[in-house]
Short mmCIF file of C-alpha atoms and ligand atoms in Angstrom, two decimals:
data_model
loop_
_atom_site.label_atom_id
_atom_site.label_comp_id
_atom_site.label_asym_id
_atom_site.label_seq_id
_atom_site.Cartn_x
_atom_site.Cartn_y
_atom_site.Cartn_z
CA MET A 30 -16.94 78.81 -3.20
CA MET A 31 -15.77 76.55 -0.33
CA PRO A 32 -13.15 77.88 2.11
CA ASP A 33 -9.76 76.11 1.71
CA PRO A 34 -9.25 74.67 5.27
CA LEU A 35 -12.64 72.94 5.21
CA PHE A 36 -11.91 71.47 1.76
CA TYR A 37 -8.57 70.02 2.92
CA GLN A 38 -10.14 68.62 6.11
CA LEU A 39 -12.82 66.81 4.05
CA LEU A 40 -10.14 65.52 1.67
CA LEU A 41 -8.12 64.17 4.61
CA VAL A 42 -11.17 62.43 6.13
CA GLY A 43 -11.97 60.95 2.71
CA LEU A 44 -8.44 59.61 2.27
CA VAL A 45 -8.38 58.04 5.76
CA TRP A 46 -11.71 56.34 5.04
CA LEU A 47 -10.40 55.06 1.70
CA CYS A 48 -7.29 53.61 3.38
CA LEU A 49 -9.38 51.90 6.06
CA MET A 50 -11.74 50.37 3.49
CA LEU A 51 -8.84 49.17 1.34
CA HIS A 52 -7.25 47.50 4.38
CA VAL A 53 -10.49 45.67 5.14
CA VAL A 54 -11.32 44.66 1.58
CA TRP A 55 -7.79 43.78 0.32
CA PRO A 56 -6.93 40.03 0.42
CA SER A 57 -4.79 39.34 3.47
CA ASP A 58 -2.10 37.32 1.68
CA ARG A 59 -1.64 40.19 -0.74
CA ALA A 60 -0.90 42.48 2.18
CA THR A 61 1.84 40.20 3.57
CA SER A 62 3.50 39.36 0.29
CA GLY A 63 4.13 43.00 -0.56
CA PRO A 64 2.95 44.93 -3.56
CA THR A 65 6.09 44.56 -5.70
CA THR A 66 6.20 40.72 -6.05
CA PRO A 67 4.14 39.69 -9.05
CA ARG A 68 1.96 36.64 -8.39
CA PRO A 69 0.97 34.13 -11.03
CA ALA A 70 -2.69 34.16 -11.89
CA LYS A 71 -2.93 30.41 -11.09
CA ALA A 72 -1.18 28.54 -8.30
CA PRO A 73 1.20 25.81 -9.51
CA PRO A 74 -0.64 22.47 -9.70
CA GLN A 75 1.46 20.58 -7.13
CA ARG A 76 0.59 23.07 -4.44
CA SER A 77 -3.12 23.16 -5.15
CA SER A 78 -3.82 20.48 -2.54
CA ASP A 79 -2.01 22.49 0.13
CA LEU A 80 -3.99 25.61 -0.59
CA LYS A 81 -7.55 24.39 -0.31
CA PRO A 82 -8.17 22.31 2.81
CA PHE A 83 -10.13 19.06 2.56
CA PRO A 84 -13.79 20.05 3.02
CA GLY A 85 -14.77 16.81 4.78
CA LEU A 86 -17.51 14.28 4.10
CA THR A 87 -21.13 14.43 5.18
CA ARG A 88 -21.16 10.70 6.05
CA THR A 89 -18.48 8.20 7.02
CA PRO A 90 -17.42 5.77 4.30
CA PRO A 91 -18.53 2.20 5.15
CA CYS A 92 -15.98 -0.37 6.38
CA THR A 93 -17.22 -3.95 6.55
CA ALA A 94 -14.55 -4.89 9.08
CA CYS A 95 -15.66 -2.07 11.42
CA GLU A 96 -19.28 -3.22 11.22
CA GLN A 97 -18.31 -6.78 12.18
CA ALA A 98 -15.62 -5.74 14.65
CA HIS A 99 -17.59 -6.34 17.85
CA GLU A 100 -18.32 -9.93 16.80
CA HIS A 101 -14.66 -10.82 16.48
CA VAL A 102 -13.09 -9.44 19.63
CA PRO A 103 -12.94 -12.27 22.17
CA GLN A 104 -14.14 -11.16 25.58
CA PRO A 105 -13.40 -12.70 28.98
CA PRO A 106 -16.45 -14.49 30.41
CA GLY A 107 -16.55 -12.16 33.44
CA CYS A 108 -14.31 -11.46 36.40
CA PRO A 109 -11.42 -13.87 36.98
CA PRO A 110 -11.89 -16.41 39.81
CA PRO A 111 -9.76 -15.88 42.96
CA ARG A 112 -6.06 -16.59 42.81
CA LEU A 113 -5.09 -19.96 44.27
CA VAL A 114 -2.17 -20.03 46.69
CA PRO A 115 -0.59 -23.44 47.28
CA THR A 116 -0.67 -24.37 51.00
CA ARG A 117 1.35 -27.55 50.94
CA GLY A 118 3.95 -29.36 48.93
CA ARG A 119 7.32 -28.30 47.56
CA PRO A 120 7.72 -24.85 46.04
CA ARG A 121 6.89 -25.03 42.35
CA GLN A 122 9.83 -25.53 40.01
CA VAL A 123 8.15 -25.35 36.63
CA ASP A 124 6.95 -22.01 35.28
CA THR A 125 3.32 -22.51 34.30
CA SER A 126 2.47 -18.81 33.91
CA SER A 127 1.80 -19.11 30.19
CA HIS A 128 -0.59 -22.05 30.65
CA PHE A 129 -4.32 -22.06 31.26
CA CYS A 130 -6.91 -24.72 31.95
CA PRO A 131 -8.66 -25.82 28.73
CA HIS A 132 -11.59 -27.64 30.36
CA PRO A 133 -14.91 -26.07 29.33
CA HIS A 134 -16.67 -26.40 32.69
CA CYS A 135 -13.79 -25.09 34.82
CA ALA A 136 -14.14 -21.61 36.37
CA TYR A 137 -10.44 -21.10 35.65
CA ARG A 138 -10.74 -21.98 31.97
CA GLY A 139 -8.63 -19.66 29.82
CA TRP A 140 -7.28 -17.53 32.67
CA LEU A 141 -3.54 -17.00 32.98
CA GLY A 142 -1.48 -16.59 36.15
CA LEU A 143 -4.10 -17.51 38.77
CA GLY A 144 -1.92 -20.17 40.40
CA ASN A 145 -4.26 -23.00 39.44
CA ILE A 146 -1.84 -24.80 37.11
CA THR A 147 0.76 -27.19 38.48
CA SER A 148 3.18 -29.39 36.62
CA ASN A 149 2.76 -33.13 36.95
CA GLY A 150 6.02 -34.20 35.28
CA HIS A 151 6.20 -36.57 32.34
CA PRO A 152 3.83 -39.46 33.03
CA SER A 153 5.10 -42.84 31.80
CA GLY A 154 8.16 -41.17 30.30
CA GLY A 155 6.14 -39.23 27.71
CA LEU A 156 7.64 -36.47 25.65
CA TRP A 157 5.41 -33.71 26.89
CA ARG A 158 4.78 -32.49 30.39
CA GLN A 159 1.40 -33.11 31.95
CA LEU A 160 -0.23 -30.15 33.66
CA HIS A 161 -2.86 -30.20 36.39
CA CYS A 162 -5.56 -27.64 37.16
CA THR A 163 -6.23 -27.44 40.89
CA GLY A 164 -9.40 -25.47 40.11
CA CYS A 165 -11.23 -28.37 38.47
CA GLY A 166 -8.84 -31.23 39.13
CA GLY A 167 -8.40 -31.84 35.41
CA TYR A 168 -5.25 -32.87 33.57
CA PHE A 169 -3.97 -31.78 30.17
CA GLN A 170 -0.77 -31.78 28.12
CA GLU A 171 1.44 -28.74 27.75
CA THR A 172 0.86 -28.95 23.99
CA HIS A 173 -2.92 -28.64 24.33
CA GLY A 174 -4.33 -26.40 21.60
CA THR A 175 -1.07 -26.17 19.64
CA PRO A 176 -0.18 -27.73 16.28
CA LEU A 177 2.15 -30.15 18.11
CA HIS A 178 -0.71 -31.68 20.10
CA GLY A 179 -1.58 -35.29 19.39
CA LYS A 180 0.92 -35.73 16.54
CA ARG A 181 2.62 -39.09 16.10
CA VAL A 182 5.48 -37.49 14.16
CA SER A 183 8.50 -36.41 16.18
CA PRO A 184 8.23 -32.73 17.19
CA ASP A 185 11.66 -31.96 15.67
CA ARG A 186 10.63 -33.25 12.29
CA LEU A 187 7.37 -31.30 12.36
CA VAL A 188 9.14 -28.08 13.41
CA TRP A 189 11.82 -28.49 10.72
CA ALA A 190 9.22 -29.17 8.06
CA ILE A 191 7.30 -26.04 9.05
CA GLY A 192 10.60 -24.11 9.09
CA ALA A 193 11.28 -25.22 5.54
CA LEU A 194 7.78 -24.07 4.54
CA ALA A 195 8.36 -20.72 6.24
CA GLU A 196 11.60 -20.31 4.32
CA GLY A 197 9.62 -20.67 1.11
CA LEU A 198 10.07 -24.33 0.21
CA GLY A 199 6.96 -25.81 -1.41
CA ILE A 200 4.77 -28.46 0.20
CA ARG A 201 5.83 -31.16 -2.27
CA ALA A 202 9.50 -30.38 -1.73
CA VAL A 203 9.04 -30.50 2.05
CA ALA A 204 7.23 -33.83 1.68
CA ARG A 205 10.19 -35.22 -0.29
CA VAL A 206 12.86 -33.90 2.07
CA PHE A 207 11.15 -35.16 5.23
CA GLU A 208 9.78 -38.33 3.59
CA VAL A 209 6.17 -37.63 4.46
CA ASP A 210 3.04 -37.74 2.33
CA PRO A 211 2.29 -34.31 0.77
CA HIS A 212 -1.23 -34.46 2.18
CA THR A 213 0.21 -34.86 5.66
CA VAL A 214 2.41 -31.79 5.13
CA LEU A 215 -0.61 -29.86 3.84
CA ALA A 216 -2.63 -30.86 6.92
CA TRP A 217 0.19 -29.72 9.23
CA PHE A 218 0.53 -26.51 7.29
CA VAL A 219 -3.18 -25.64 7.48
CA GLU A 220 -3.13 -26.24 11.23
CA VAL A 221 0.04 -24.17 11.67
CA ALA A 222 -1.43 -21.34 9.58
CA ASP A 223 -4.49 -21.21 11.88
CA HIS A 224 -2.14 -21.18 14.85
CA ALA A 225 -0.05 -18.39 13.27
CA THR A 226 -3.19 -16.30 12.72
CA ALA A 227 -4.26 -16.72 16.34
CA PHE A 228 -0.70 -16.04 17.53
CA SER A 229 -0.43 -12.82 15.51
CA GLN A 230 -3.83 -11.61 16.69
CA TYR A 231 -2.91 -12.31 20.31
CA VAL A 232 0.60 -10.88 20.31
CA LEU A 233 0.35 -7.93 17.91
CA HIS A 234 -1.61 -5.26 19.71
CA ASP A 235 -1.03 -1.79 21.19
CA VAL A 236 1.98 -1.37 18.93
CA ARG A 237 3.38 2.17 18.87
CA VAL A 238 4.91 3.33 15.61
CA THR A 239 5.63 6.70 14.04
CA GLN A 240 5.26 5.58 10.43
CA VAL A 241 3.34 2.99 8.46
CA GLN A 242 3.98 2.13 4.84
CA LEU A 243 1.22 0.44 2.92
CA ASP A 244 1.72 -1.30 -0.34
CA GLU A 245 0.02 -3.74 -2.65
CA LEU A 246 1.92 -5.91 -5.06
CA PHE A 247 0.88 -8.68 -7.35
CA ALA A 248 1.75 -12.23 -6.47
CA LEU A 249 2.54 -13.85 -9.82
CA LEU A 250 5.97 -12.34 -10.19
CA SER A 251 7.57 -15.46 -11.63
CA ALA A 252 5.47 -15.24 -14.77
CA VAL A 253 6.82 -11.76 -15.39
CA LYS A 254 10.41 -12.67 -14.63
CA THR A 255 10.54 -15.59 -17.03
CA GLY A 256 9.17 -13.46 -19.83
CA GLU A 257 5.98 -15.50 -20.31
CA VAL A 258 3.84 -12.39 -20.09
CA SER A 259 4.87 -8.76 -20.17
CA GLU A 260 4.60 -6.73 -16.99
CA ALA A 261 1.83 -4.64 -18.51
CA GLU A 262 -0.14 -7.76 -19.38
CA ALA A 263 0.39 -9.16 -15.91
CA VAL A 264 -0.83 -5.94 -14.33
CA GLU A 265 -3.78 -5.85 -16.73
CA ARG A 266 -4.74 -9.42 -15.99
CA LEU A 267 -4.02 -9.28 -12.31
CA SER A 268 -5.91 -6.09 -11.66
CA ARG A 269 -8.96 -8.25 -12.31
CA SER A 270 -7.67 -11.26 -10.41
CA PRO A 271 -7.72 -11.42 -6.62
CA HIS A 272 -4.01 -12.10 -6.22
CA TRP A 273 -2.79 -8.88 -4.77
CA VAL A 274 -0.67 -9.05 -1.67
CA TRP A 275 -1.34 -6.14 0.65
CA ALA A 276 1.23 -5.33 3.29
CA ALA A 277 1.67 -2.74 6.03
CA ILE A 278 5.08 -2.30 7.58
CA ASP A 279 6.66 0.04 10.09
CA PRO A 280 9.85 1.14 8.32
CA VAL A 281 11.55 1.97 11.62
CA THR A 282 11.18 -1.36 13.45
CA LYS A 283 10.51 -3.32 10.22
CA LEU A 284 7.50 -4.87 11.95
CA LEU A 285 5.08 -6.36 9.47
CA LEU A 286 1.79 -5.10 10.87
CA THR A 287 -0.44 -7.00 8.50
CA VAL A 288 -0.33 -9.00 5.28
CA ASP A 289 -3.43 -9.93 3.33
CA VAL A 290 -4.63 -11.09 -0.05
CA GLY A 291 -7.41 -9.53 -2.07
CA ASP A 292 -8.29 -7.51 -5.12
CA ARG A 293 -7.30 -3.90 -5.62
CA THR A 294 -10.46 -2.20 -4.38
CA LEU A 295 -11.68 0.26 -1.77
CA ALA A 296 -13.15 -2.61 0.29
CA MET A 297 -9.74 -4.23 0.46
CA ALA A 298 -8.00 -0.94 1.33
CA GLN A 299 -10.56 -0.56 4.12
CA ARG A 300 -9.83 -4.07 5.37
CA VAL A 301 -6.06 -3.56 5.41
CA VAL A 302 -6.24 -0.17 7.15
CA HIS A 303 -8.70 -1.70 9.63
CA GLN A 304 -6.20 -4.45 10.43
CA VAL A 305 -3.47 -1.85 10.95
CA VAL A 306 -5.73 0.03 13.38
CA GLN A 307 -6.32 -3.21 15.32
CA VAL A 308 -2.58 -3.71 15.75
CA LEU A 309 -1.73 -0.12 16.75
CA ALA A 310 -2.35 1.43 20.15
CA PRO A 311 -5.71 3.29 20.22
CA ASP A 312 -4.12 6.74 20.48
CA CYS A 313 -1.34 6.04 17.97
CA VAL A 314 -1.81 8.05 14.77
CA PRO A 315 1.30 7.49 12.65
CA LEU A 316 2.44 8.99 9.37
CA PHE A 317 1.13 6.90 6.48
CA LEU A 318 3.05 6.55 3.24
CA THR A 319 1.56 4.75 0.26
CA ASP A 320 1.78 4.58 -3.50
CA GLY A 321 -0.68 6.53 -5.61
CA PHE A 322 -3.63 4.13 -5.18
CA LYS A 323 -6.44 6.55 -4.49
CA GLU A 324 -8.63 4.41 -2.21
CA TYR A 325 -6.10 4.57 0.63
CA ALA A 326 -7.15 8.15 1.36
CA THR A 327 -10.78 7.09 1.89
CA ALA A 328 -9.74 4.09 3.99
CA LEU A 329 -7.47 6.20 6.20
CA LEU A 330 -10.12 8.90 6.52
CA THR A 331 -12.66 6.26 7.62
CA HIS A 332 -10.48 5.04 10.46
CA TYR A 333 -8.70 8.26 11.42
CA GLY A 334 -11.49 10.78 11.18
CA GLN A 335 -13.87 12.67 13.43
CA TRP A 336 -17.02 14.76 13.12
CA VAL A 337 -16.30 18.47 12.99
CA GLN A 338 -18.90 21.24 13.19
CA PRO A 339 -17.88 23.85 10.60
CA ALA A 340 -18.06 27.50 11.65
CA ARG A 341 -21.04 29.50 10.42
CA GLN A 342 -20.33 31.48 7.29
CA ARG A 343 -23.34 33.77 7.70
CA ALA A 344 -25.21 34.97 10.75
CA GLN A 345 -28.61 33.90 9.40
CA GLY A 346 -29.82 30.61 8.02
CA PRO A 347 -29.38 27.04 9.21
CA ALA A 348 -26.09 25.95 10.79
CA PRO A 349 -23.82 24.00 8.38
CA LYS A 350 -23.95 20.20 8.60
CA PRO A 351 -21.17 18.47 10.56
CA ARG A 352 -18.34 17.14 8.42
CA TRP A 353 -16.25 13.98 8.74
CA ARG A 354 -12.67 15.22 8.64
CA PRO A 355 -9.24 13.62 9.24
CA LEU A 356 -7.95 13.76 12.82
CA PRO A 357 -5.69 16.79 13.29
CA GLY A 358 -2.72 14.48 13.88
CA LEU A 359 -3.22 12.37 10.76
CA LEU A 360 -0.39 12.63 8.26
CA TYR A 361 -0.64 10.93 4.92
CA ALA A 362 1.61 11.29 1.90
CA GLN A 363 1.72 9.44 -1.40
CA VAL A 364 4.79 8.60 -3.41
CA VAL A 365 3.62 8.47 -6.99
CA LYS A 366 5.99 6.86 -9.43
CA THR A 367 5.75 7.06 -13.18
CA VAL A 368 7.31 4.02 -14.82
CA ARG A 369 7.83 3.95 -18.57
CA ARG A 370 9.34 0.89 -20.22
CA ARG A 371 10.32 -0.49 -16.81
CA ARG A 372 12.26 2.67 -16.05
CA LEU A 373 11.44 5.07 -13.31
CA VAL A 374 10.71 8.31 -15.11
CA ARG A 375 9.37 10.55 -12.39
CA VAL A 376 8.66 10.53 -8.68
CA LYS A 377 6.03 12.82 -7.25
CA HIS A 378 5.17 13.38 -3.60
CA ARG A 379 1.67 14.34 -2.69
CA VAL A 380 0.72 15.25 0.86
CA VAL A 381 -2.94 14.26 1.20
CA PHE A 382 -3.60 14.86 4.91
CA GLY A 383 -1.49 17.16 7.07
CA THR A 384 1.26 19.48 5.95
CA LEU A 385 4.50 18.81 4.13
CA GLU A 386 6.39 20.31 7.07
CA ALA A 387 4.79 17.88 9.55
CA VAL A 388 5.50 14.92 7.26
CA GLN A 389 9.11 15.97 6.87
CA GLN A 390 9.45 16.44 10.63
CA VAL A 391 8.44 12.80 11.28
CA LEU A 392 10.81 11.55 8.61
CA SER A 393 13.74 13.75 9.65
CA ALA A 394 13.65 12.10 13.10
CA CYS A 395 15.04 9.06 11.28
CA GLY A 396 17.21 11.14 8.98
CA TRP A 397 14.91 10.36 6.07
CA GLN A 398 13.02 12.30 3.44
CA ILE A 399 9.93 11.39 1.48
CA ASN A 400 11.56 9.04 -0.91
CA THR A 401 10.77 6.07 -3.06
CA ALA A 402 13.59 4.30 -1.24
CA PHE A 403 11.05 3.44 1.48
CA ILE A 404 8.60 1.89 -0.92
CA GLU A 405 11.40 0.25 -2.86
CA ARG A 406 12.87 -1.29 0.26
CA LEU A 407 9.47 -2.47 1.43
CA ASN A 408 8.72 -3.87 -1.99
CA LEU A 409 12.07 -5.59 -2.13
CA SER A 410 11.75 -7.26 1.26
CA ILE A 411 8.15 -8.35 0.64
CA ARG A 412 8.95 -9.64 -2.81
CA GLN A 413 11.96 -11.51 -1.53
CA TYR A 414 9.85 -13.45 0.93
CA VAL A 415 6.16 -13.09 0.25
CA ALA A 416 6.35 -13.37 -3.51
CA ALA A 417 8.62 -16.37 -3.11
CA VAL A 418 5.94 -17.83 -0.92
CA GLY A 419 3.15 -16.69 -3.23
CA ARG A 420 4.82 -18.05 -6.33
CA ARG A 421 4.55 -21.62 -5.11
CA VAL A 422 0.90 -21.27 -4.22
CA THR A 423 -0.19 -21.66 -7.82
CA THR A 424 1.11 -25.21 -7.86
CA LEU A 425 0.54 -26.28 -4.27
CA CYS A 426 -2.42 -25.07 -2.30
CA LYS A 427 -4.35 -23.10 -4.83
CA GLY A 428 -6.34 -19.96 -4.39
CA GLU A 429 -6.65 -17.01 -2.09
CA ALA A 430 -7.02 -19.05 1.12
CA GLY A 431 -3.78 -20.92 0.42
CA LEU A 432 -1.87 -17.74 -0.26
CA ARG A 433 -3.26 -16.14 2.90
CA GLN A 434 -2.13 -19.15 4.95
CA GLN A 435 1.38 -18.85 3.55
CA LEU A 436 1.40 -15.16 4.36
CA THR A 437 0.28 -15.58 7.97
CA LEU A 438 3.05 -18.11 8.59
CA TYR A 439 5.49 -15.78 6.90
CA GLN A 440 4.33 -12.82 9.00
CA VAL A 441 4.97 -14.62 12.30
CA TYR A 442 8.26 -16.07 11.09
CA TYR A 443 9.47 -12.70 9.82
CA ASN A 444 8.39 -10.70 12.89
CA PHE A 445 9.48 -13.10 15.64
CA CYS A 446 12.04 -15.58 14.32
CA LEU A 447 14.14 -13.79 11.70
CA PRO A 448 16.70 -11.31 13.06
CA HIS A 449 16.89 -8.26 10.81
CA THR A 450 20.41 -7.14 9.90
CA SER A 451 19.60 -3.43 10.00
CA LEU A 452 18.12 -3.82 13.50
CA ARG A 453 21.08 -5.57 15.14
CA LEU A 454 22.53 -3.90 18.20
CA PRO A 455 26.19 -3.85 19.23
CA TRP A 456 26.93 -5.76 22.45
CA PRO A 457 28.42 -3.48 25.15
CA GLN A 458 31.45 -5.78 25.00
CA PRO A 459 32.05 -8.63 22.54
CA GLU A 460 30.46 -11.92 23.66
CA PRO A 461 32.87 -14.83 23.61
CA THR A 462 31.57 -17.84 21.71
CA HIS A 463 31.67 -21.34 23.17
CA GLY A 464 33.80 -22.58 20.31
CA ARG A 465 36.94 -21.16 18.80
CA GLY A 466 35.21 -18.52 16.64
CA SER A 467 35.78 -14.81 17.06
CA ALA A 468 33.73 -13.05 19.73
CA LYS A 469 30.19 -12.01 18.79
CA ARG A 470 29.94 -8.27 18.33
CA TRP A 471 26.32 -7.93 17.35
CA GLN A 472 23.17 -8.76 19.19
CA PRO A 473 20.54 -10.07 16.76
CA GLN A 474 17.20 -8.30 16.82
CA THR A 475 13.88 -9.21 15.27
CA PRO A 476 11.23 -6.65 14.26
CA ALA A 477 9.09 -7.81 17.22
CA MET A 478 12.00 -7.03 19.58
CA ALA A 479 12.56 -3.62 17.99
CA ALA A 480 8.86 -2.89 18.45
CA GLY A 481 9.08 -3.86 22.13
CA LEU A 482 6.73 -6.84 21.81
CA THR A 483 9.25 -9.41 23.06
CA ASP A 484 12.75 -9.53 24.51
CA HIS A 485 14.25 -12.42 22.55
CA VAL A 486 14.49 -14.11 19.17
CA TRP A 487 11.80 -16.78 19.06
CA SER A 488 12.46 -20.21 17.69
CA LEU A 489 9.80 -21.66 15.44
CA ARG A 490 9.36 -24.43 18.00
CA GLU A 491 8.58 -21.82 20.65
CA VAL A 492 5.98 -20.21 18.37
CA LEU A 493 4.37 -23.57 17.64
CA LEU A 494 4.28 -24.47 21.34
CA PHE A 495 2.72 -21.15 22.39
CA ARG A 496 -0.75 -21.80 23.78
CA VAL A 497 -2.88 -18.87 22.65
CA PRO A 498 -5.32 -17.94 25.44
CA PRO A 499 -8.96 -17.52 24.38
CA TRP A 500 -9.01 -13.79 25.19
CA PRO A 501 -6.38 -11.04 25.56
CA GLN A 502 -4.59 -10.95 28.91
CA ARG A 503 -1.07 -10.66 30.25
CA ALA A 504 0.75 -13.52 31.93
CA GLU A 505 1.84 -12.61 35.47
CA GLY A 506 4.62 -14.18 37.45
ZN1 ZN B 296 -9.57 -26.31 35.33
#
């Protein structure tokens, strides 16, 4: 027979040990939630992605554009030659800071703002100014390397024709209006499209945005509208055809970061995300919003990921392999719409990378929520312009290349030349007009101005006359 005090002491020690063990073994979330709240056996499906973190990949997904990237970035040929300071003559009147010497054997070729370019006036009353390089002694026209160079047509007529194309008029219609051969218009257009591509590549870089919306839409909208084929048939047929227009836009500044044509595949998603990365500043990791197309997640992970060494689970054995995981700052949410008989039935939000709170924080800075309104608005604006452009491609310059050319012209026109109503800023005080109209109250703003890329609305003529330097650099004084 055991004495009572000893028995109670042992019982107490046993109970304390039991409590300690229970505390260690019990699941931690159970301890915080309290014992009275009953928990469902299975988590609700929409939260399942929040609960288990993305495990990461053991190798990075391939991106063709990344592999070829180093071949495409134009590099300066070395250090710039010394700056030339004029020692004699009148002070220079004409601003030549955006001009560079085009002569292949000149040490100053391609360099901006080194004081080697002087203006030589308009020799024999010509339309364009002649410029002189004091580095090599060569002469060239101010239109050198632009679509306006060496054209017999009047510059006004060429600019207006291109403007009509940019507004969505077809090549044949432009040819009729401006009384030119359609082949001439096509030749101008191809040249302008090349110029627009180079212009966009040169000007759109180091852009800082907080959000990017990506979308793909099919180009043959007119066939659906006129009832020739049903929408389902069009989607069915087009998901095999290459005519998908891919677009990335910043919903805040409305800047069209990239537009491209291709099929609806992972390779294309990779290409589009790659182009977005090229345009954004290197340390800029915005919130991405897309539709439910699943390959976006892989494409974003490819370009916004890093190798992470997972912590050891056990003390013994080999260390776990490093995993490719999204950058901690990457936020990505999908807006998945269910459409039945052309009616929006359901809208689901799915946060793929990051947390719902972080996504909502970015959006609330603009007073927004995750909403289809973003995608709808993007779709609407793209369809209004790009689809209008794309629709005419089938009859004018056929194929993917033709559509891409239309889109590059559209991208430049939209970003730099078209003021966006929602971006306009009130003048501090109303600007009086020169005529008898009421004073101007709003200052027009283009997406490029809102994004801080330029300080004014560009005319198409200005875009066409812009001489794109052979490598990235900033014009100085
Ligand atoms: Zn030169």
